[in-house]
Amino acid sequence: MQENNGMEGIAPLPPVRREPPTVRLRRLAAELRRLRQEAGLSQAEVAEKTDINLATLHRIETAKTKPQLRTLNALLDAYGATGSTRTDLIALQKAAKQRGWLHGIEANLRGQYSAYIALEAEAHEAVNYESLFIPGLLQTEDYARAVIRGVLPTDTEAEVEHRVTARMRRQALLESDTPLRLWAIMDQAALSRTVGSEAVMRAQFRHLIQQAQRPHITIQVIPFSAGSHPGMLGSFILLKFAMDSPDVIHIDSMAGDLFLEKEADLQRYNRICEHLRAMALSPADTAALIASLCGDH
């Protein structure tokens, strides 16, 4: 006979559904990790210095939990963070649960630690569609320099070189022991526009052909003959993360960086990716097209 425990007719409580981290919370976590590392402190040393539980510190740095304001202030004190960096991170903490991000707070943080670069470094896969450029992770240094000079004509030479260096460093994600899986899709227009010079384009095409041979990189081109397609509305990058972290869409525009996190947006862009892959040339035919363009140049 089953023992009567006085709980008949009471349904068990549903499991608590943990809210996935927002871009803001991920950004805050990445900045706190960076500040700790720049201070030369281990997590254990910070825990001892601030009396913050080590497990809590780990959850904060992996965007599993939002730090309370007093906890954040204790961490910023330990890292010696002052001025605009401190102000911006406190603003991030207050807005950490809000989804989506159109430029704003991160503009005042160090450029090389922008929100997108921090997210890209944590992703395990990226689908990058470009309508006018070679994707940044596949650009040669000379092509990147020519693109940046053309797109940002008011930047100084030092600013251009800083951006080129940052772009080249990002490409280390493709060289690690567990490299980022990259699926790059381009409109043929990105290949047809001469950027820099014909010599720059020839080198860029050869680089694309070499990169396409790597098992973690897939390159496709949507030919002019395909006609109109969903990518004509603009370029975007779909970042995919391991475990239970949701995808993020990044759109770079003159108005700033736009991050899309809502489920409806993610579903829409995943469908767009499927359409673009279907309309593009196969990877083999893409390589043949690029090789023919290399000969033309």
Short mmCIF file of N, CA, C and O in Angstrom, two decimals, residues 3 40 43 57 59 62 81 96 104 107 123 130 133-134 161 200 208 215-216 240 245 251 253 255 262 282 285 289 295:
data_model
loop_
_atom_site.label_atom_id
_atom_site.label_comp_id
_atom_site.label_asym_id
_atom_site.label_seq_id
_atom_site.Cartn_x
_atom_site.Cartn_y
_atom_site.Cartn_z
N GLU A 3 2.17 4.77 0.84
CA GLU A 3 2.09 5.59 2.06
C GLU A 3 1.41 6.91 1.75
O GLU A 3 1.67 7.54 0.73
N GLY A 40 45.51 41.18 -13.26
CA GLY A 40 46.39 40.10 -12.90
C GLY A 40 45.89 39.25 -11.75
O GLY A 40 46.67 38.69 -10.98
N GLN A 43 40.30 34.14 -10.25
CA GLN A 43 38.98 34.18 -9.62
C GLN A 43 39.09 33.92 -8.12
O GLN A 43 38.39 34.57 -7.33
N LEU A 57 31.05 34.24 -8.39
CA LEU A 57 31.92 34.96 -9.32
C LEU A 57 31.99 34.25 -10.67
O LEU A 57 31.94 34.90 -11.72
N ARG A 59 29.66 32.36 -11.99
CA ARG A 59 28.38 32.54 -12.66
C ARG A 59 28.26 33.95 -13.24
O ARG A 59 27.69 34.13 -14.32
N THR A 62 30.37 34.15 -16.46
CA THR A 62 29.85 33.34 -17.57
C THR A 62 28.42 33.73 -17.93
O THR A 62 27.73 33.00 -18.64
N ALA A 81 38.67 49.98 -11.43
CA ALA A 81 37.92 50.59 -12.53
C ALA A 81 37.33 51.93 -12.10
O ALA A 81 36.67 52.02 -11.07
N ALA A 96 20.63 45.05 -17.74
CA ALA A 96 21.09 43.72 -18.16
C ALA A 96 19.98 42.81 -18.64
O ALA A 96 20.22 41.88 -19.41
N GLY A 104 25.02 52.59 -28.49
CA GLY A 104 24.80 53.07 -27.14
C GLY A 104 25.96 52.84 -26.19
O GLY A 104 27.07 53.28 -26.44
N ALA A 107 29.71 52.11 -26.78
CA ALA A 107 30.51 53.03 -27.59
C ALA A 107 31.66 53.63 -26.81
O ALA A 107 32.69 53.97 -27.36
N ALA A 123 31.28 32.41 -29.59
CA ALA A 123 30.43 31.61 -30.47
C ALA A 123 31.19 30.39 -30.99
O ALA A 123 32.42 30.39 -31.05
N GLU A 130 27.11 38.74 -46.63
CA GLU A 130 27.56 40.07 -47.03
C GLU A 130 27.12 40.36 -48.45
O GLU A 130 27.27 39.50 -49.34
N PHE A 133 30.72 43.38 -49.30
CA PHE A 133 32.09 43.18 -48.85
C PHE A 133 32.42 41.69 -48.80
O PHE A 133 31.55 40.85 -48.63
N ILE A 134 33.71 41.39 -48.85
CA ILE A 134 34.19 40.08 -48.44
C ILE A 134 34.02 40.02 -46.92
O ILE A 134 34.33 40.98 -46.22
N GLU A 161 44.75 51.93 -39.20
CA GLU A 161 45.64 50.81 -38.86
C GLU A 161 45.17 50.08 -37.61
O GLU A 161 45.31 48.86 -37.50
N VAL A 200 45.28 43.71 -55.33
CA VAL A 200 44.66 43.42 -54.04
C VAL A 200 43.55 42.40 -54.21
O VAL A 200 43.41 41.45 -53.42
N LEU A 208 40.60 33.50 -50.56
CA LEU A 208 39.29 32.87 -50.43
C LEU A 208 39.33 31.41 -50.86
O LEU A 208 38.76 30.53 -50.20
N PRO A 215 38.19 22.54 -43.50
CA PRO A 215 36.95 21.82 -43.17
C PRO A 215 35.94 22.63 -42.36
O PRO A 215 34.75 22.35 -42.42
N HIS A 216 36.39 23.65 -41.63
CA HIS A 216 35.47 24.42 -40.80
C HIS A 216 35.00 25.71 -41.47
O HIS A 216 34.32 26.53 -40.85
N LYS A 240 26.04 31.54 -33.36
CA LYS A 240 25.47 30.39 -32.66
C LYS A 240 26.42 29.99 -31.53
O LYS A 240 27.64 29.97 -31.71
N SER A 245 22.87 28.58 -24.62
CA SER A 245 22.87 30.01 -24.96
C SER A 245 22.17 30.23 -26.30
O SER A 245 22.48 29.54 -27.28
N ILE A 251 23.71 43.14 -36.72
CA ILE A 251 23.60 43.94 -37.94
C ILE A 251 24.40 45.21 -37.73
O ILE A 251 24.16 45.97 -36.79
N SER A 253 25.41 48.86 -39.02
CA SER A 253 24.87 49.90 -39.90
C SER A 253 25.44 51.25 -39.51
O SER A 253 26.13 51.38 -38.49
N ALA A 255 23.86 53.56 -38.31
CA ALA A 255 23.21 53.97 -37.07
C ALA A 255 23.82 53.31 -35.84
O ALA A 255 23.51 53.67 -34.72
N LYS A 262 15.23 38.25 -29.96
CA LYS A 262 13.90 37.68 -29.81
C LYS A 262 13.73 36.43 -30.66
O LYS A 262 14.27 36.34 -31.76
N SER A 282 26.96 26.12 -55.20
CA SER A 282 27.55 25.16 -54.28
C SER A 282 28.97 25.63 -53.93
O SER A 282 29.56 26.44 -54.67
N ASP A 285 31.20 25.07 -56.96
CA ASP A 285 30.96 26.01 -58.05
C ASP A 285 31.39 27.42 -57.65
O ASP A 285 31.83 28.22 -58.50
N LEU A 289 34.00 29.84 -59.63
CA LEU A 289 33.70 31.22 -60.00
C LEU A 289 34.81 32.16 -59.53
O LEU A 289 35.27 33.03 -60.28
N GLY A 295 41.43 35.00 -62.53
CA GLY A 295 42.05 35.07 -63.85
C GLY A 295 41.73 36.36 -64.56
O GLY A 295 42.59 36.96 -65.21
#
